[in-house]
Amino acid sequence: MLIIHKYGGTSLADSTRIKEVAKRIKKESQKGDDLVIVVSAPSGMTNQLLEQASEICTTPSLREVDMMLTTGEQLSASLLSLALQDIGVDAISFNSFQINMKTTNTYGSAKLREIKSDRIFTEIAKKKVVVITGFQGINEHNDFTTLGRGGSDTTAVAIGVCLNADMVEIFTDVDGFHTADPRLVKNAIQVPYLSHSEALEMASLGAKIMHDRSVALAMKYGINLHVRNSYNDNKGTIIGEAKMEEIKLNGVAHSNKNALINIMGQNISSATIGKIFTRIKDLNINISNISKTQDADNYQQISMLLESDENIERFIKYKDEIIQNKDNEINAIEINQDVAKVSVVGFAVRTSGVFAQIWQELTSNNIDILMVSTSDLSISSVVKLADMEKAVQILHKKFFETANSI
Ligand code: ASP
Ligand code: MG
């Protein structure tokens, strides 16, 4: 069998951890499977590098930032390879340049296009463990690019797809997915199985355990994932095909990297709104929820929810451009970053009454719901940031700690 392992930054934080990971890999390779390992930078390093760049320069060039960031993963890959060699495992590390891992051109949020697998297969044929840098690639100019924060998971799945791997195992510092973040909810329950779409919903709604793009990629190509703890041998969470008959809720996810935007004005024309959304698209700002209201005097308000620091930063820069433009009818823009999104996730949210219960639970505990968005698999309430933790605990208690709650 060909198995991909991906180790996150906490699993590679220091020499002791790297040696532990090497031991685990040795044990697995002794079973006779071929192994390809994808690594993240040691934990904290990506942030540290970004901080240093901003100390040196106020608006660092994205090309240079990517050139810098790719060193973190290179460090992990070479150190892990050394640790493996030291315990008698034949290993070789590669960065994305060496295996021609092509991406689109956009620095900072590139998308993987293709991976030349010949060199990887040549080394596997020699019975070597191949260690590959996550999170990076090269673009058409042969410059390094990065895939966006948390992108190593996506590299691991992409490599799994290209090499036609039997399994992609994502090693992290918790035992897989839980019904809520165990740091906020002490009764959170570990979830043994999720369909791709359920896991994707959890990941995109803030379960920080995996990069959402990696789950989407696994779903597209039907790759099974196994999310496990690198510190123990617990079973973790398998992500695979949907079990059609099962009607259940999977968990409460939360995210505090949000901003609620209100764009206001009198008689805002459709052309103005159209231009704003086109510009938002061109600036690579993703919006997750939009609503528009107007009163009897035609005073209008367009509200939207932004997720992730990158989106918020880009919008903050764009704000002045809208306000200073004399040709539009916009006279105020509010950006409220003190908000959080708390989501109940699972197939069963379609059953009637789940939202009524969410509303009842939150409002009776004096938590205001500022915006609601729904999908086939989730109901998300935007609340004040200060209420986030309490909201997660209340909803977890309601749906996962009380018998027959749905
Ligand atoms: N080192 C990168 C980050 O911190 C990528 C990753 O860890 O997946 O975002
Ligand atoms: Mg990660």
Short mmCIF file of C-alpha atoms and ligand atoms in Angstrom, two decimals:
data_model
loop_
_atom_site.label_atom_id
_atom_site.label_comp_id
_atom_site.label_asym_id
_atom_site.label_seq_id
_atom_site.Cartn_x
_atom_site.Cartn_y
_atom_site.Cartn_z
CA MET A 1 0.00 0.00 0.00
CA LEU A 2 1.04 3.59 -0.56
CA ILE A 3 0.27 5.81 2.40
CA ILE A 4 0.69 9.55 2.78
CA HIS A 5 1.33 10.96 6.24
CA LYS A 6 1.06 14.66 6.95
CA TYR A 7 2.53 16.11 10.13
CA GLY A 8 1.51 19.56 11.36
CA GLY A 9 3.73 22.11 13.04
CA THR A 10 3.11 21.00 16.64
CA SER A 11 4.19 17.47 15.73
CA LEU A 12 7.49 18.91 14.47
CA ALA A 13 7.93 21.68 17.01
CA ASP A 14 11.37 20.63 18.29
CA SER A 15 14.03 17.93 18.00
CA THR A 16 12.32 15.66 20.52
CA ARG A 17 9.04 15.77 18.61
CA ILE A 18 10.78 15.28 15.28
CA LYS A 19 12.51 12.18 16.65
CA GLU A 20 9.16 10.85 17.94
CA VAL A 21 7.62 11.34 14.50
CA ALA A 22 10.60 9.59 12.90
CA LYS A 23 10.06 6.61 15.23
CA ARG A 24 6.40 6.39 14.24
CA ILE A 25 7.33 6.51 10.56
CA LYS A 26 9.93 3.79 11.07
CA LYS A 27 7.33 1.56 12.73
CA GLU A 28 4.89 2.10 9.85
CA SER A 29 7.52 1.54 7.18
CA GLN A 30 8.48 -1.77 8.79
CA LYS A 31 4.97 -3.00 7.96
CA GLY A 32 6.05 -2.90 4.33
CA ASP A 33 3.96 0.04 3.14
CA ASP A 34 5.44 2.75 0.93
CA LEU A 35 5.36 6.10 2.71
CA VAL A 36 5.37 9.68 1.51
CA ILE A 37 5.47 12.27 4.26
CA VAL A 38 4.27 15.86 3.92
CA VAL A 39 5.38 18.35 6.56
CA SER A 40 4.42 21.79 7.87
CA ALA A 41 6.86 24.30 9.29
CA PRO A 42 7.65 23.90 13.02
CA SER A 43 4.75 25.45 14.97
CA GLY A 44 4.96 29.21 15.31
CA MET A 45 7.59 29.61 12.62
CA THR A 46 5.30 30.85 9.86
CA ASN A 47 3.95 33.55 12.19
CA GLN A 48 7.42 34.46 13.34
CA LEU A 49 8.67 34.88 9.79
CA LEU A 50 5.69 37.04 8.86
CA GLU A 51 6.30 39.19 11.91
CA GLN A 52 9.92 39.66 11.01
CA ALA A 53 9.02 40.69 7.46
CA SER A 54 6.62 43.29 8.81
CA GLU A 55 9.31 44.65 11.13
CA ILE A 56 11.52 45.21 8.12
CA CYS A 57 8.98 46.62 5.73
CA THR A 58 5.39 47.90 6.00
CA THR A 59 4.01 46.32 2.84
CA PRO A 60 6.25 43.39 1.99
CA SER A 61 6.21 42.12 -1.58
CA LEU A 62 4.15 38.96 -1.79
CA ARG A 63 6.79 37.24 -3.90
CA GLU A 64 9.46 37.78 -1.26
CA VAL A 65 7.09 36.74 1.52
CA ASP A 66 6.51 33.41 -0.22
CA MET A 67 10.22 32.99 -0.86
CA MET A 68 10.70 33.47 2.89
CA LEU A 69 7.79 31.32 4.11
CA THR A 70 8.79 28.25 2.11
CA THR A 71 11.94 27.96 4.24
CA GLY A 72 9.89 26.86 7.28
CA GLU A 73 8.65 23.71 5.57
CA GLN A 74 12.12 23.06 4.09
CA LEU A 75 13.58 23.11 7.56
CA SER A 76 11.04 20.53 8.78
CA ALA A 77 11.53 18.31 5.74
CA SER A 78 15.31 18.19 6.01
CA LEU A 79 15.32 17.72 9.79
CA LEU A 80 12.79 14.89 9.60
CA SER A 81 14.78 13.25 6.85
CA LEU A 82 17.90 13.48 9.01
CA ALA A 83 16.04 12.04 12.00
CA LEU A 84 14.88 9.11 9.87
CA GLN A 85 18.35 8.45 8.50
CA ASP A 86 19.71 8.56 12.02
CA ILE A 87 17.51 5.62 13.05
CA GLY A 88 18.31 3.61 9.97
CA VAL A 89 15.42 4.59 7.70
CA ASP A 90 16.48 5.50 4.19
CA ALA A 91 14.84 8.87 3.57
CA ILE A 92 15.11 11.76 1.15
CA SER A 93 13.51 15.19 1.33
CA PHE A 94 12.28 17.39 -1.52
CA ASN A 95 11.00 20.91 -1.77
CA SER A 96 8.37 21.81 -4.34
CA PHE A 97 10.94 22.98 -6.86
CA GLN A 98 12.67 19.62 -6.88
CA ILE A 99 9.50 17.74 -7.71
CA ASN A 100 8.06 20.41 -9.96
CA MET A 101 4.97 21.01 -7.89
CA LYS A 102 3.23 23.54 -10.11
CA THR A 103 0.71 26.10 -8.86
CA THR A 104 -1.16 29.09 -10.19
CA ASN A 105 0.70 32.39 -10.10
CA THR A 106 -0.94 34.11 -7.10
CA TYR A 107 1.54 34.50 -4.27
CA GLY A 108 0.06 33.81 -0.85
CA SER A 109 -2.98 31.93 -2.08
CA ALA A 110 -1.83 29.80 -4.98
CA LYS A 111 -3.74 26.71 -6.09
CA LEU A 112 -1.96 23.46 -6.89
CA ARG A 113 -2.06 22.48 -10.56
CA GLU A 114 0.15 19.41 -11.07
CA ILE A 115 2.87 17.44 -9.44
CA LYS A 116 5.51 15.58 -11.44
CA SER A 117 5.55 12.28 -9.65
CA ASP A 118 8.41 10.51 -11.49
CA ARG A 119 11.10 11.49 -9.04
CA ILE A 120 8.92 10.52 -6.07
CA PHE A 121 8.21 7.11 -7.61
CA THR A 122 11.89 6.57 -8.43
CA GLU A 123 12.78 7.10 -4.77
CA ILE A 124 9.88 4.97 -3.53
CA ALA A 125 11.07 2.19 -5.84
CA LYS A 126 14.42 2.37 -4.04
CA LYS A 127 12.44 1.78 -0.83
CA LYS A 128 13.08 5.27 0.46
CA VAL A 129 10.70 7.26 2.60
CA VAL A 130 10.09 10.48 0.68
CA VAL A 131 9.59 13.65 2.75
CA ILE A 132 7.98 16.59 0.96
CA THR A 133 7.47 20.22 1.96
CA GLY A 134 3.80 21.13 2.40
CA PHE A 135 2.15 24.50 1.78
CA GLN A 136 4.24 25.48 -1.25
CA GLY A 137 4.70 25.15 -4.96
CA ILE A 138 6.26 26.94 -7.89
CA ASN A 139 4.50 29.08 -10.46
CA GLU A 140 5.10 29.53 -14.17
CA HIS A 141 8.07 31.81 -13.46
CA ASN A 142 9.60 29.08 -11.28
CA ASP A 143 9.10 31.30 -8.25
CA PHE A 144 8.01 29.82 -4.94
CA THR A 145 4.35 30.32 -4.04
CA THR A 146 2.39 29.37 -0.93
CA LEU A 147 -1.12 27.95 -0.72
CA GLY A 148 -2.57 30.04 2.11
CA ARG A 149 -2.35 29.41 5.86
CA GLY A 150 -2.80 25.79 6.83
CA GLY A 151 -2.10 24.72 3.26
CA SER A 152 0.04 21.66 4.02
CA ASP A 153 -3.09 19.53 4.44
CA THR A 154 -3.99 20.41 0.88
CA THR A 155 -0.51 19.44 -0.33
CA ALA A 156 -0.92 16.06 1.39
CA VAL A 157 -4.25 15.36 -0.28
CA ALA A 158 -2.99 16.58 -3.67
CA ILE A 159 -0.01 14.26 -3.41
CA GLY A 160 -2.37 11.47 -2.42
CA VAL A 161 -4.40 12.14 -5.57
CA CYS A 162 -1.36 12.34 -7.87
CA LEU A 163 0.26 9.20 -6.52
CA ASN A 164 -3.04 7.37 -6.29
CA ALA A 165 -2.41 6.65 -2.61
CA ASP A 166 -4.47 4.17 -0.62
CA MET A 167 -4.86 6.50 2.35
CA VAL A 168 -3.94 9.99 3.47
CA GLU A 169 -3.30 10.21 7.21
CA ILE A 170 -3.29 13.67 8.73
CA PHE A 171 -1.37 13.70 12.02
CA THR A 172 -2.16 16.55 14.34
CA ASP A 173 -2.18 17.32 18.07
CA VAL A 174 -5.73 16.14 18.85
CA ASP A 175 -7.59 12.83 18.36
CA GLY A 176 -9.43 13.86 15.20
CA PHE A 177 -12.69 15.81 14.89
CA HIS A 178 -14.81 16.46 17.98
CA THR A 179 -18.39 17.60 18.50
CA ALA A 180 -16.92 20.94 19.64
CA ASP A 181 -13.49 22.36 20.35
CA PRO A 182 -12.33 20.40 23.43
CA ARG A 183 -10.61 23.55 24.70
CA LEU A 184 -14.01 25.27 25.01
CA VAL A 185 -16.27 22.34 25.80
CA LYS A 186 -14.97 19.78 28.25
CA ASN A 187 -17.65 17.22 27.33
CA ALA A 188 -16.81 17.36 23.62
CA ILE A 189 -17.02 13.90 22.06
CA GLN A 190 -14.58 12.55 19.51
CA VAL A 191 -16.28 11.78 16.17
CA PRO A 192 -15.12 8.45 14.64
CA TYR A 193 -16.54 8.93 11.14
CA LEU A 194 -17.56 11.84 8.93
CA SER A 195 -18.55 12.02 5.31
CA HIS A 196 -16.47 14.35 3.17
CA SER A 197 -19.23 16.92 3.04
CA GLU A 198 -19.76 16.88 6.80
CA ALA A 199 -16.03 17.28 7.42
CA LEU A 200 -15.86 20.04 4.84
CA GLU A 201 -18.71 21.87 6.54
CA MET A 202 -17.02 21.54 9.94
CA ALA A 203 -13.64 22.67 8.55
CA SER A 204 -15.04 25.65 6.68
CA LEU A 205 -17.08 26.73 9.68
CA GLY A 206 -14.04 26.95 11.89
CA ALA A 207 -13.08 23.49 13.15
CA LYS A 208 -9.40 24.33 12.90
CA ILE A 209 -8.31 20.74 12.67
CA MET A 210 -7.98 20.71 8.86
CA HIS A 211 -7.66 23.11 5.97
CA ASP A 212 -11.08 23.18 4.29
CA ARG A 213 -9.59 23.13 0.78
CA SER A 214 -7.91 19.82 1.55
CA VAL A 215 -11.23 18.22 2.48
CA ALA A 216 -12.84 19.61 -0.68
CA LEU A 217 -10.02 18.11 -2.75
CA ALA A 218 -10.37 14.73 -1.02
CA MET A 219 -14.11 14.82 -1.69
CA LYS A 220 -13.58 15.68 -5.37
CA TYR A 221 -11.27 12.72 -5.91
CA GLY A 222 -12.87 10.30 -3.44
CA ILE A 223 -9.74 10.03 -1.28
CA ASN A 224 -10.24 8.69 2.24
CA LEU A 225 -8.63 10.64 5.02
CA HIS A 226 -7.68 9.58 8.51
CA VAL A 227 -7.19 12.40 10.99
CA ARG A 228 -5.14 11.23 13.97
CA ASN A 229 -3.09 12.34 16.92
CA SER A 230 0.67 12.16 16.42
CA TYR A 231 1.11 11.82 20.20
CA ASN A 232 -0.80 8.54 20.57
CA ASP A 233 -2.29 5.55 18.74
CA ASN A 234 -5.95 6.47 19.23
CA LYS A 235 -8.32 5.76 16.38
CA GLY A 236 -9.02 9.33 15.26
CA THR A 237 -11.59 10.30 12.62
CA ILE A 238 -12.01 8.61 9.24
CA ILE A 239 -13.40 10.84 6.50
CA GLY A 240 -14.95 8.94 3.65
CA GLU A 241 -18.12 8.32 1.70
CA ALA A 242 -21.47 9.42 3.07
CA LYS A 243 -23.53 6.83 4.88
CA MET A 244 -26.82 7.74 3.31
CA GLU A 245 -29.24 6.57 5.93
CA GLU A 246 -27.63 8.24 8.84
CA ILE A 247 -29.40 11.32 10.15
CA LYS A 248 -27.33 13.04 12.75
CA LEU A 249 -25.70 16.19 13.96
CA ASN A 250 -21.91 16.25 13.92
CA GLY A 251 -20.89 19.12 16.08
CA VAL A 252 -20.76 22.78 16.98
CA ALA A 253 -18.06 24.66 15.10
CA HIS A 254 -16.97 28.21 15.77
CA SER A 255 -14.79 30.81 14.21
CA ASN A 256 -13.64 34.15 15.58
CA LYS A 257 -11.98 35.41 12.43
CA ASN A 258 -15.01 37.24 11.13
CA ALA A 259 -16.22 40.72 10.37
CA LEU A 260 -19.71 41.97 9.80
CA ILE A 261 -19.78 44.70 7.15
CA ASN A 262 -22.59 47.19 6.62
CA ILE A 263 -22.53 49.38 3.54
CA MET A 264 -25.15 52.13 3.80
CA GLY A 265 -26.60 54.83 1.59
CA GLN A 266 -29.68 56.47 0.09
CA ASN A 267 -31.01 55.14 -3.23
CA ILE A 268 -27.99 52.96 -3.96
CA SER A 269 -28.25 51.96 -7.60
CA SER A 270 -27.92 48.39 -8.82
CA ALA A 271 -24.97 49.55 -10.95
CA THR A 272 -23.11 50.75 -7.84
CA ILE A 273 -23.75 47.48 -6.03
CA GLY A 274 -22.65 45.56 -9.12
CA LYS A 275 -19.39 47.53 -9.27
CA ILE A 276 -18.68 46.93 -5.60
CA PHE A 277 -19.13 43.17 -5.93
CA THR A 278 -16.99 43.04 -9.06
CA ARG A 279 -14.23 44.90 -7.27
CA ILE A 280 -14.60 42.61 -4.25
CA LYS A 281 -14.14 39.64 -6.57
CA ASP A 282 -11.10 41.25 -8.26
CA LEU A 283 -9.54 41.92 -4.87
CA ASN A 284 -9.89 38.24 -3.98
CA ILE A 285 -12.21 38.96 -1.03
CA ASN A 286 -14.52 36.05 -0.20
CA ILE A 287 -17.93 36.89 1.23
CA SER A 288 -19.90 34.25 3.02
CA ASN A 289 -23.27 35.84 3.52
CA ILE A 290 -25.02 38.81 1.96
CA SER A 291 -28.29 40.53 2.76
CA LYS A 292 -29.83 43.76 1.61
CA THR A 293 -32.53 45.76 3.32
CA GLN A 294 -34.19 49.07 2.61
CA ASP A 295 -36.68 51.20 4.48
CA ALA A 296 -39.65 53.18 3.19
CA ASP A 297 -37.40 56.18 2.35
CA ASN A 298 -35.17 53.95 0.27
CA TYR A 299 -32.33 54.07 2.77
CA GLN A 300 -30.43 50.90 2.03
CA GLN A 301 -28.06 48.67 3.86
CA ILE A 302 -26.01 45.86 2.38
CA SER A 303 -24.67 43.54 5.06
CA MET A 304 -22.10 40.88 4.54
CA LEU A 305 -19.99 38.52 6.54
CA LEU A 306 -16.30 38.16 5.89
CA GLU A 307 -14.27 35.27 7.17
CA SER A 308 -10.51 34.96 7.70
CA ASP A 309 -7.99 37.64 8.53
CA GLU A 310 -6.84 37.87 4.90
CA ASN A 311 -10.33 38.74 3.64
CA ILE A 312 -10.87 41.29 6.39
CA GLU A 313 -7.51 42.95 5.78
CA ARG A 314 -8.21 43.22 2.06
CA PHE A 315 -11.64 44.74 2.72
CA ILE A 316 -10.29 47.27 5.21
CA LYS A 317 -7.89 48.50 2.52
CA TYR A 318 -10.72 48.71 -0.01
CA LYS A 319 -13.11 50.60 2.29
CA ASP A 320 -11.67 54.07 1.62
CA GLU A 321 -11.85 53.54 -2.09
CA ILE A 322 -15.64 53.05 -1.85
CA ILE A 323 -16.17 55.94 0.55
CA GLN A 324 -13.97 58.39 -1.36
CA ASN A 325 -15.60 57.60 -4.69
CA LYS A 326 -17.92 60.59 -5.28
CA ASP A 327 -19.79 58.78 -8.05
CA ASN A 328 -21.52 56.29 -5.81
CA GLU A 329 -24.36 56.70 -3.36
CA ILE A 330 -22.57 55.09 -0.43
CA ASN A 331 -22.25 57.31 2.63
CA ALA A 332 -21.09 54.99 5.38
CA ILE A 333 -19.38 51.68 5.88
CA GLU A 334 -19.23 49.90 9.22
CA ILE A 335 -16.78 47.11 9.88
CA ASN A 336 -17.50 45.18 13.05
CA GLN A 337 -14.77 42.70 13.89
CA ASP A 338 -16.07 41.87 17.36
CA VAL A 339 -18.22 39.07 16.05
CA ALA A 340 -18.00 35.30 15.87
CA LYS A 341 -19.81 32.59 14.01
CA VAL A 342 -21.19 29.61 15.90
CA SER A 343 -22.50 26.79 13.73
CA VAL A 344 -24.46 23.61 14.36
CA VAL A 345 -23.33 21.12 11.73
CA GLY A 346 -24.85 17.88 10.45
CA PHE A 347 -27.35 16.30 8.14
CA ALA A 348 -30.04 16.62 10.78
CA VAL A 349 -30.11 20.41 10.71
CA ARG A 350 -32.56 19.94 7.87
CA THR A 351 -35.07 18.49 10.29
CA SER A 352 -37.50 21.14 11.29
CA GLY A 353 -37.08 22.75 14.60
CA VAL A 354 -33.29 22.81 14.92
CA PHE A 355 -33.17 26.53 14.25
CA ALA A 356 -36.07 27.17 16.64
CA GLN A 357 -34.06 25.41 19.35
CA ILE A 358 -30.90 27.36 18.55
CA TRP A 359 -32.84 30.61 18.74
CA GLN A 360 -34.50 29.61 21.99
CA GLU A 361 -31.26 28.48 23.64
CA LEU A 362 -29.20 31.50 22.65
CA THR A 363 -31.73 34.25 23.19
CA SER A 364 -32.95 32.87 26.50
CA ASN A 365 -29.32 33.12 27.63
CA ASN A 366 -29.17 36.76 26.55
CA ILE A 367 -27.09 36.10 23.46
CA ASP A 368 -28.09 38.28 20.52
CA ILE A 369 -28.10 36.68 17.08
CA LEU A 370 -26.81 39.31 14.63
CA MET A 371 -27.09 37.30 11.43
CA VAL A 372 -28.02 33.77 10.46
CA SER A 373 -26.88 31.73 7.51
CA THR A 374 -27.93 28.22 6.61
CA SER A 375 -26.83 25.50 4.23
CA ASP A 376 -27.92 21.91 3.72
CA LEU A 377 -25.55 20.84 6.45
CA SER A 378 -25.33 23.73 8.88
CA ILE A 379 -27.00 26.61 10.64
CA SER A 380 -24.64 29.42 11.61
CA SER A 381 -25.44 32.24 13.99
CA VAL A 382 -23.29 35.34 14.10
CA VAL A 383 -22.97 36.54 17.68
CA LYS A 384 -20.85 39.05 19.58
CA LEU A 385 -17.30 37.81 20.03
CA ALA A 386 -17.72 38.09 23.79
CA ASP A 387 -20.63 35.61 23.62
CA MET A 388 -18.88 33.03 21.45
CA GLU A 389 -17.59 30.69 24.09
CA LYS A 390 -20.86 30.64 26.00
CA ALA A 391 -22.84 30.09 22.78
CA VAL A 392 -20.70 27.06 21.83
CA GLN A 393 -21.12 25.58 25.30
CA ILE A 394 -24.88 26.14 25.38
CA LEU A 395 -25.47 24.64 21.94
CA HIS A 396 -23.18 21.69 22.63
CA LYS A 397 -25.05 20.99 25.82
CA LYS A 398 -28.39 21.22 24.05
CA PHE A 399 -27.59 19.03 21.06
CA PHE A 400 -24.88 16.67 22.28
CA GLU A 401 -25.18 16.30 26.04
CA THR A 402 -28.95 15.91 26.37
CA ALA A 403 -30.70 12.70 25.31
CA ASN A 404 -33.19 12.91 22.39
CA SER A 405 -32.50 16.52 21.78
CA ILE A 406 -33.35 16.59 18.06
N1 ASP B 1 3.18 26.54 7.88
C1 ASP B 1 1.99 26.97 7.21
C2 ASP B 1 1.06 27.70 8.17
O1 ASP B 1 1.34 27.85 9.31
C3 ASP B 1 1.26 25.87 6.52
C4 ASP B 1 0.70 24.77 7.40
O2 ASP B 1 1.03 24.68 8.57
O3 ASP B 1 -0.09 23.97 6.90
O4 ASP B 1 0.03 28.17 7.76
MG MG B 2 -2.71 22.85 10.03
#
